[in-house]
Amino acid sequence: MTRPIVATINQKSLKHNLSIVRSLAPKSKIWSVIKANAYGHGINNIWCLSDTDGFALLSIEEAIMLREHGWQKPILLLEGFFCPEDLYLIDRYSLITTIHSQWQIQALENIVLLKPISVYLKINSGMNRLGFNYKCFQKLWNKLSSLNNIRDITLMMHFGNAENKTEIIKSYHHIQNLISGLNCNCCVSNSACVLWHPEVHYDWVRVGILLYGASPSGNYSDIININLKPVMTLSSKIIGIQKLKKGESIGYGYTYYAKQPQRIGVVACGYADGYPRHAPTGTPVIVDNKITQLLGSVSMDMITVDLTNCPQSNIGSHVELWGNKLKIDYVAKAASTISYELMCALTSRVPIKIIC
Ligand SMILES: *Cc1c(COP(=O)(O)O)cnc(C)c1O
């Protein structure tokens, strides 16, 4: 028998979540964000999102792959192009590129393309990663509008603290000022804005984490009422049982000692599968539909779990690390991280099973 760990990707849930996003932002078109190999779900496993208005990602190679698969609707490069020659591919494959730096504008000015392209002009909303100062917007707009290589310009922003109402209200006023009098589409909302700030939904929203069924805030309680479904379920089996005497310890570093005799299950899942190595004792795990906890440290290929409340469980028992029953937000919180990181960290040795 093969090692029992598997990541199940439920395409029905993915489609369902897209329909929820539509109902949350009914007036906007939707960029389904599939960067980082579709947040670890596998870019080849998300074709069922064909109802989306466009796909947004980082890598031009993946964008080309989508086109070669026959995807004809829009594709957005969230970080734009990395060298001027990329513009030939952007032109040839009809991709939309973000523009966040002056050198990119120069490149657009100097190059000869077959047809004008659409661009997203990125304004720095205060995060100070990519983007121009909003004070330059009008000047850049005029400049880009004058170039033959530009077909249309969309105002793009990305918020560093989209849960914060005050920040969004401030940005909203900035945006209204910037676009007043211009015939300009806007795209500024991520999942958090889709949930909590309808005033900034505008023409397009860019949604990642909601599609995959987790909370942008890291708190599952924040999405409990909107009926999203987890798309990825990571599961495995118990492959060993240990009976600890009082005072005996378990795993690398002996970080956990049994306070009384205790039955332990050894699960075929470790950090080389993408399970977070920093998950501490107490991180939730489900064994045979019962919630229990991780004990001791996470190894490369194994974790150890408490079977005190699972007397029926044994070798071969089903274990859910996160997913359908155990929401990934709870596991992420226990491991001091966010669902995004857990999803993306799934490694290539974990076999993927598709439910469609
Ligand atoms: C990743 C990303 C998103 C999606 O963020 P979620 O919180 O997953 O919705 C949106 N916009 C940009 C620019 C991104 O890089």
Short mmCIF file of C-alpha atoms and ligand atoms in Angstrom, two decimals:
data_model
loop_
_atom_site.label_atom_id
_atom_site.label_comp_id
_atom_site.label_asym_id
_atom_site.label_seq_id
_atom_site.Cartn_x
_atom_site.Cartn_y
_atom_site.Cartn_z
CA MET A 1 0.00 0.00 0.00
CA THR A 2 1.20 3.52 -0.74
CA ARG A 3 1.77 5.98 2.05
CA PRO A 4 -1.73 7.03 3.07
CA ILE A 5 -1.43 10.83 3.01
CA VAL A 6 -3.58 12.56 0.38
CA ALA A 7 -4.81 16.05 -0.41
CA THR A 8 -8.35 15.94 -1.72
CA ILE A 9 -9.37 18.87 -3.90
CA ASN A 10 -13.11 19.31 -4.08
CA GLN A 11 -13.97 21.12 -7.30
CA LYS A 12 -17.65 21.34 -6.40
CA SER A 13 -16.70 23.37 -3.36
CA LEU A 14 -14.49 25.61 -5.47
CA LYS A 15 -17.36 26.33 -7.85
CA HIS A 16 -19.71 26.82 -4.95
CA ASN A 17 -17.33 29.35 -3.37
CA LEU A 18 -17.12 31.28 -6.63
CA SER A 19 -20.90 31.56 -6.64
CA ILE A 20 -20.80 32.85 -3.06
CA VAL A 21 -18.23 35.47 -4.09
CA ARG A 22 -20.53 36.52 -6.94
CA SER A 23 -23.38 37.02 -4.53
CA LEU A 24 -21.12 39.08 -2.24
CA ALA A 25 -19.93 41.35 -5.08
CA PRO A 26 -22.83 41.15 -7.53
CA LYS A 27 -21.91 44.23 -9.54
CA SER A 28 -18.23 43.39 -10.05
CA LYS A 29 -16.37 41.09 -12.35
CA ILE A 30 -14.22 38.52 -10.61
CA TRP A 31 -10.53 37.83 -10.96
CA SER A 32 -9.99 34.38 -9.50
CA VAL A 33 -6.50 34.57 -8.02
CA ILE A 34 -4.58 31.40 -8.82
CA LYS A 35 -1.02 32.47 -8.01
CA ALA A 36 1.27 30.10 -6.12
CA ASN A 37 -0.08 27.09 -7.99
CA ALA A 38 -3.64 28.08 -7.08
CA TYR A 39 -2.74 28.51 -3.42
CA GLY A 40 -1.27 25.01 -3.41
CA HIS A 41 -4.38 23.40 -4.96
CA GLY A 42 -2.69 22.89 -8.33
CA ILE A 43 -3.23 25.19 -11.29
CA ASN A 44 -4.38 22.19 -13.32
CA ASN A 45 -7.11 21.45 -10.82
CA ILE A 46 -9.00 24.72 -11.02
CA TRP A 47 -10.44 24.56 -14.53
CA CYS A 48 -13.86 24.11 -13.03
CA LEU A 49 -13.75 27.86 -12.26
CA SER A 50 -14.59 28.50 -15.91
CA ASP A 51 -17.42 30.80 -14.81
CA THR A 52 -14.93 33.30 -13.48
CA ASP A 53 -14.41 36.49 -15.45
CA GLY A 54 -10.64 36.13 -15.42
CA PHE A 55 -7.64 34.51 -13.79
CA ALA A 56 -4.97 36.49 -11.96
CA LEU A 57 -1.49 35.12 -11.30
CA LEU A 58 2.19 36.00 -11.26
CA SER A 59 4.03 33.88 -13.75
CA ILE A 60 3.93 34.54 -17.45
CA GLU A 61 4.66 30.85 -18.11
CA GLU A 62 1.51 29.85 -16.24
CA ALA A 63 -0.45 32.52 -18.08
CA ILE A 64 0.71 31.09 -21.40
CA MET A 65 -0.22 27.62 -20.22
CA LEU A 66 -3.77 28.84 -19.53
CA ARG A 67 -3.98 30.21 -23.06
CA GLU A 68 -2.63 26.99 -24.51
CA HIS A 69 -5.34 25.15 -22.62
CA GLY A 70 -7.83 27.29 -24.47
CA TRP A 71 -8.65 29.91 -21.84
CA GLN A 72 -9.85 32.95 -23.80
CA LYS A 73 -11.11 35.26 -21.10
CA PRO A 74 -8.83 37.83 -19.40
CA ILE A 75 -5.60 36.99 -17.58
CA LEU A 76 -3.97 39.50 -15.22
CA LEU A 77 -0.30 39.48 -14.24
CA LEU A 78 -0.43 40.73 -10.64
CA GLU A 79 3.23 41.75 -10.47
CA GLY A 80 3.43 42.84 -14.08
CA PHE A 81 6.41 42.10 -16.28
CA PHE A 82 9.92 41.51 -15.02
CA CYS A 83 11.85 42.58 -18.13
CA PRO A 84 10.92 44.56 -21.28
CA GLU A 85 10.99 41.44 -23.51
CA ASP A 86 8.06 40.01 -21.54
CA LEU A 87 5.94 42.61 -23.32
CA TYR A 88 6.16 40.60 -26.56
CA LEU A 89 4.55 37.65 -24.80
CA ILE A 90 1.98 39.89 -23.10
CA ASP A 91 1.07 41.20 -26.53
CA ARG A 92 1.05 37.82 -28.24
CA TYR A 93 -1.04 36.08 -25.58
CA SER A 94 -3.29 39.07 -24.85
CA LEU A 95 -2.39 39.32 -21.17
CA ILE A 96 -3.14 42.28 -18.94
CA THR A 97 -0.15 43.58 -17.04
CA THR A 98 0.22 45.53 -13.84
CA ILE A 99 2.49 48.56 -14.01
CA HIS A 100 4.08 49.57 -10.75
CA SER A 101 7.44 51.18 -11.64
CA GLN A 102 8.77 53.89 -13.88
CA TRP A 103 11.04 51.58 -15.88
CA GLN A 104 7.96 49.67 -17.04
CA ILE A 105 6.44 52.82 -18.48
CA GLN A 106 9.68 53.53 -20.32
CA ALA A 107 9.68 49.99 -21.67
CA LEU A 108 6.13 50.49 -22.93
CA GLU A 109 7.16 53.70 -24.58
CA ASN A 110 10.13 52.17 -26.39
CA ILE A 111 8.77 48.85 -27.60
CA VAL A 112 6.95 48.09 -30.83
CA LEU A 113 3.94 45.83 -30.28
CA LEU A 114 1.45 44.26 -32.66
CA LYS A 115 -1.53 45.74 -30.86
CA PRO A 116 -2.18 48.00 -27.86
CA ILE A 117 -2.41 46.26 -24.49
CA SER A 118 -4.52 46.78 -21.36
CA VAL A 119 -2.71 47.76 -18.19
CA TYR A 120 -3.43 47.98 -14.47
CA LEU A 121 -1.78 51.07 -13.02
CA LYS A 122 -0.85 50.21 -9.46
CA ILE A 123 -1.06 52.88 -6.81
CA ASN A 124 0.64 52.39 -3.45
CA SER A 125 -2.12 52.46 -0.83
CA GLY A 126 0.29 52.68 2.10
CA MET A 127 1.71 49.19 2.11
CA ASN A 128 4.90 50.47 0.44
CA ARG A 129 5.57 47.37 -1.58
CA LEU A 130 4.68 47.90 -5.24
CA GLY A 131 3.05 50.92 -6.78
CA PHE A 132 3.24 54.63 -7.45
CA ASN A 133 2.36 57.39 -5.05
CA TYR A 134 -1.26 58.41 -5.62
CA LYS A 135 -0.09 62.01 -6.18
CA CYS A 136 1.50 60.87 -9.46
CA PHE A 137 -1.64 59.20 -10.72
CA GLN A 138 -2.93 61.98 -12.96
CA LYS A 139 0.48 62.51 -14.52
CA LEU A 140 0.98 58.78 -15.15
CA TRP A 141 -2.53 58.46 -16.49
CA ASN A 142 -1.84 61.24 -19.00
CA LYS A 143 1.48 59.74 -19.95
CA LEU A 144 0.12 56.23 -20.47
CA SER A 145 -2.94 57.52 -22.32
CA SER A 146 -0.62 59.16 -24.81
CA LEU A 147 1.18 55.92 -25.70
CA ASN A 148 0.12 53.98 -28.79
CA ASN A 149 0.88 50.72 -27.01
CA ILE A 150 -1.82 51.29 -24.37
CA ARG A 151 -5.38 50.27 -24.99
CA ASP A 152 -6.92 51.05 -21.60
CA ILE A 153 -5.90 51.74 -18.02
CA THR A 154 -7.44 50.38 -14.82
CA LEU A 155 -6.62 51.84 -11.42
CA MET A 156 -5.30 49.10 -9.14
CA MET A 157 -4.58 49.15 -5.41
CA HIS A 158 -3.97 46.52 -2.78
CA PHE A 159 -4.67 47.09 0.91
CA GLY A 160 -2.31 46.10 3.68
CA ASN A 161 -4.99 46.14 6.34
CA ALA A 162 -8.26 45.52 4.60
CA GLU A 163 -10.04 44.60 7.80
CA ASN A 164 -9.65 48.15 9.00
CA LYS A 165 -12.68 50.28 8.12
CA THR A 166 -10.87 53.60 8.64
CA GLU A 167 -8.09 52.71 6.23
CA ILE A 168 -10.57 51.69 3.56
CA ILE A 169 -12.70 54.81 3.97
CA LYS A 170 -9.59 56.97 3.58
CA SER A 171 -8.56 55.07 0.45
CA TYR A 172 -12.10 55.26 -0.89
CA HIS A 173 -11.93 59.05 -0.80
CA HIS A 174 -8.52 59.00 -2.47
CA ILE A 175 -9.83 56.74 -5.21
CA GLN A 176 -12.90 58.89 -5.81
CA ASN A 177 -10.64 61.92 -6.18
CA LEU A 178 -8.25 60.15 -8.51
CA ILE A 179 -10.87 58.87 -10.90
CA SER A 180 -13.23 61.83 -10.91
CA GLY A 181 -13.63 63.05 -14.45
CA LEU A 182 -11.76 60.07 -15.89
CA ASN A 183 -13.31 57.14 -17.66
CA CYS A 184 -11.35 54.70 -15.50
CA ASN A 185 -12.15 51.23 -14.22
CA CYS A 186 -10.99 50.32 -10.72
CA CYS A 187 -9.80 47.09 -9.15
CA VAL A 188 -8.82 47.40 -5.51
CA SER A 189 -10.62 44.68 -3.54
CA ASN A 190 -9.18 41.43 -2.25
CA SER A 191 -11.16 38.81 -0.31
CA ALA A 192 -11.35 40.92 2.84
CA CYS A 193 -12.80 43.87 0.90
CA VAL A 194 -15.25 41.59 -0.87
CA LEU A 195 -16.52 40.52 2.53
CA TRP A 196 -16.46 43.76 4.42
CA HIS A 197 -16.22 46.80 2.14
CA PRO A 198 -18.79 46.87 -0.65
CA GLU A 199 -18.03 50.56 -1.23
CA VAL A 200 -14.71 49.59 -2.83
CA HIS A 201 -15.85 46.65 -4.96
CA TYR A 202 -15.83 48.77 -8.13
CA ASP A 203 -15.51 47.08 -11.54
CA TRP A 204 -13.35 44.07 -10.73
CA VAL A 205 -12.50 42.28 -7.48
CA ARG A 206 -9.49 40.00 -6.97
CA VAL A 207 -10.37 37.02 -4.87
CA GLY A 208 -8.09 34.30 -3.61
CA ILE A 209 -8.61 32.88 -0.17
CA LEU A 210 -12.43 32.95 -0.21
CA LEU A 211 -12.44 30.70 -3.28
CA TYR A 212 -10.43 28.16 -1.37
CA GLY A 213 -12.84 28.34 1.56
CA ALA A 214 -10.82 30.04 4.29
CA SER A 215 -10.96 33.37 6.07
CA PRO A 216 -8.90 36.39 5.00
CA SER A 217 -8.71 37.49 8.63
CA GLY A 218 -7.45 34.15 9.89
CA ASN A 219 -10.56 33.80 12.07
CA TYR A 220 -12.97 31.15 10.94
CA SER A 221 -15.70 32.84 12.98
CA ASP A 222 -15.57 35.71 10.47
CA ILE A 223 -16.79 33.53 7.61
CA ILE A 224 -18.84 30.98 9.50
CA ASN A 225 -22.12 32.51 8.28
CA ILE A 226 -21.37 32.82 4.60
CA ASN A 227 -21.38 29.15 3.82
CA LEU A 228 -18.01 28.75 2.09
CA LYS A 229 -16.77 25.21 1.69
CA PRO A 230 -13.19 24.06 2.25
CA VAL A 231 -11.67 22.98 -1.06
CA MET A 232 -8.55 21.17 0.17
CA THR A 233 -8.73 18.36 2.71
CA LEU A 234 -5.43 16.94 3.89
CA SER A 235 -5.87 13.50 5.34
CA SER A 236 -3.81 10.48 6.27
CA LYS A 237 -3.89 7.45 8.52
CA ILE A 238 -2.47 6.18 11.76
CA ILE A 239 0.48 3.92 11.00
CA GLY A 240 1.68 3.18 14.54
CA ILE A 241 0.47 3.09 18.14
CA GLN A 242 2.50 3.76 21.28
CA LYS A 243 1.50 3.34 24.90
CA LEU A 244 3.33 5.83 27.05
CA LYS A 245 3.85 5.33 30.76
CA LYS A 246 3.60 8.33 33.05
CA GLY A 247 6.71 10.50 32.56
CA GLU A 248 7.69 9.04 29.19
CA SER A 249 8.20 11.44 26.33
CA ILE A 250 7.67 11.50 22.62
CA GLY A 251 9.35 12.79 19.45
CA TYR A 252 12.40 14.97 18.75
CA GLY A 253 13.53 17.12 21.64
CA TYR A 254 11.25 15.29 24.09
CA THR A 255 9.00 18.32 24.18
CA TYR A 256 6.01 16.38 25.52
CA TYR A 257 5.86 14.16 28.62
CA ALA A 258 2.88 11.98 29.49
CA LYS A 259 1.30 13.05 32.78
CA GLN A 260 -0.38 9.68 33.04
CA PRO A 261 -0.40 6.52 30.95
CA GLN A 262 -1.41 7.61 27.47
CA ARG A 263 -2.15 6.05 24.10
CA ILE A 264 -0.55 7.76 21.13
CA GLY A 265 -1.19 7.47 17.40
CA VAL A 266 1.60 8.00 14.90
CA VAL A 267 0.30 9.65 11.72
CA ALA A 268 1.91 9.54 8.27
CA CYS A 269 2.20 13.30 7.84
CA GLY A 270 5.13 15.59 8.56
CA TYR A 271 6.71 18.85 7.58
CA ALA A 272 8.02 17.34 4.35
CA ASP A 273 4.35 17.07 3.36
CA GLY A 274 3.75 20.69 4.24
CA TYR A 275 2.41 20.26 7.74
CA PRO A 276 3.79 23.22 9.74
CA ARG A 277 6.83 22.20 11.79
CA HIS A 278 6.04 24.84 14.38
CA ALA A 279 2.60 23.45 15.19
CA PRO A 280 2.76 22.96 18.96
CA THR A 281 1.27 20.37 21.28
CA GLY A 282 -2.45 21.10 21.34
CA THR A 283 -2.87 21.80 17.60
CA PRO A 284 -6.21 20.24 16.63
CA VAL A 285 -6.33 17.01 14.61
CA ILE A 286 -9.34 14.83 13.79
CA VAL A 287 -9.05 11.06 14.21
CA ASP A 288 -12.05 8.94 13.19
CA ASN A 289 -14.30 12.01 13.27
CA LYS A 290 -13.21 12.93 16.79
CA ILE A 291 -11.30 16.06 17.58
CA THR A 292 -8.03 15.45 19.35
CA GLN A 293 -4.59 17.07 19.43
CA LEU A 294 -1.04 16.93 18.27
CA LEU A 295 1.51 15.96 20.94
CA GLY A 296 5.24 16.71 20.82
CA SER A 297 7.15 18.04 17.85
CA VAL A 298 6.37 17.60 14.17
CA SER A 299 8.90 15.36 12.37
CA MET A 300 9.73 15.34 8.69
CA ASP A 301 7.41 12.42 7.95
CA MET A 302 5.31 11.88 11.06
CA ILE A 303 3.30 13.53 13.77
CA THR A 304 2.06 12.01 17.01
CA VAL A 305 -1.46 12.52 18.30
CA ASP A 306 -3.35 11.94 21.52
CA LEU A 307 -5.71 8.94 21.40
CA THR A 308 -6.99 9.31 24.98
CA ASN A 309 -10.48 10.12 23.72
CA CYS A 310 -10.30 7.80 20.73
CA PRO A 311 -10.12 4.33 22.31
CA GLN A 312 -11.54 2.70 19.15
CA SER A 313 -8.92 4.23 16.91
CA ASN A 314 -6.06 2.09 15.77
CA ILE A 315 -3.65 1.46 12.96
CA GLY A 316 -5.42 2.43 9.74
CA SER A 317 -7.73 4.94 11.42
CA HIS A 318 -8.57 7.96 9.29
CA VAL A 319 -6.93 11.27 10.24
CA GLU A 320 -7.90 14.71 8.99
CA LEU A 321 -5.17 17.33 9.32
CA TRP A 322 -7.36 20.11 7.88
CA GLY A 323 -10.24 20.50 5.48
CA ASN A 324 -13.85 19.50 5.46
CA LYS A 325 -14.36 18.90 9.15
CA LEU A 326 -11.36 20.62 10.70
CA LYS A 327 -11.24 24.15 9.31
CA ILE A 328 -7.77 25.13 8.17
CA ASP A 329 -8.08 28.47 9.96
CA TYR A 330 -8.06 26.67 13.33
CA VAL A 331 -4.94 24.68 12.47
CA ALA A 332 -3.20 27.79 11.13
CA LYS A 333 -4.06 29.75 14.26
CA ALA A 334 -2.72 27.01 16.52
CA ALA A 335 0.50 27.00 14.50
CA SER A 336 0.78 30.83 14.61
CA THR A 337 0.33 31.22 10.89
CA ILE A 338 -2.42 31.77 8.32
CA SER A 339 -4.35 29.39 6.11
CA TYR A 340 -2.67 30.87 3.03
CA GLU A 341 0.73 29.60 4.16
CA LEU A 342 -0.53 26.12 4.98
CA MET A 343 -2.22 25.73 1.60
CA CYS A 344 0.79 26.99 -0.35
CA ALA A 345 3.18 24.83 1.66
CA LEU A 346 1.65 21.52 0.56
CA THR A 347 4.55 19.69 -1.04
CA SER A 348 4.73 17.82 -4.31
CA ARG A 349 5.13 14.42 -2.65
CA VAL A 350 1.52 14.56 -1.43
CA PRO A 351 -0.73 12.84 -3.97
CA ILE A 352 -3.77 14.83 -5.04
CA LYS A 353 -7.21 13.35 -5.45
CA ILE A 354 -9.86 15.32 -7.28
CA ILE A 355 -13.55 15.29 -6.42
CA CYS A 356 -15.64 16.71 -9.22
C1 LIG B 1 -2.85 37.45 -3.65
C2 LIG B 1 -3.47 38.72 -4.08
C3 LIG B 1 -4.86 38.91 -3.99
C4 LIG B 1 -5.78 37.90 -3.36
O1 LIG B 1 -5.79 38.05 -1.96
P1 LIG B 1 -6.83 37.21 -1.06
O2 LIG B 1 -6.65 37.77 0.30
O3 LIG B 1 -6.41 35.79 -1.15
O4 LIG B 1 -8.17 37.45 -1.64
C5 LIG B 1 -5.38 40.08 -4.49
N1 LIG B 1 -4.58 41.03 -5.04
C6 LIG B 1 -3.25 40.89 -5.14
C7 LIG B 1 -2.43 41.96 -5.75
C8 LIG B 1 -2.64 39.72 -4.66
O5 LIG B 1 -1.33 39.60 -4.77
#
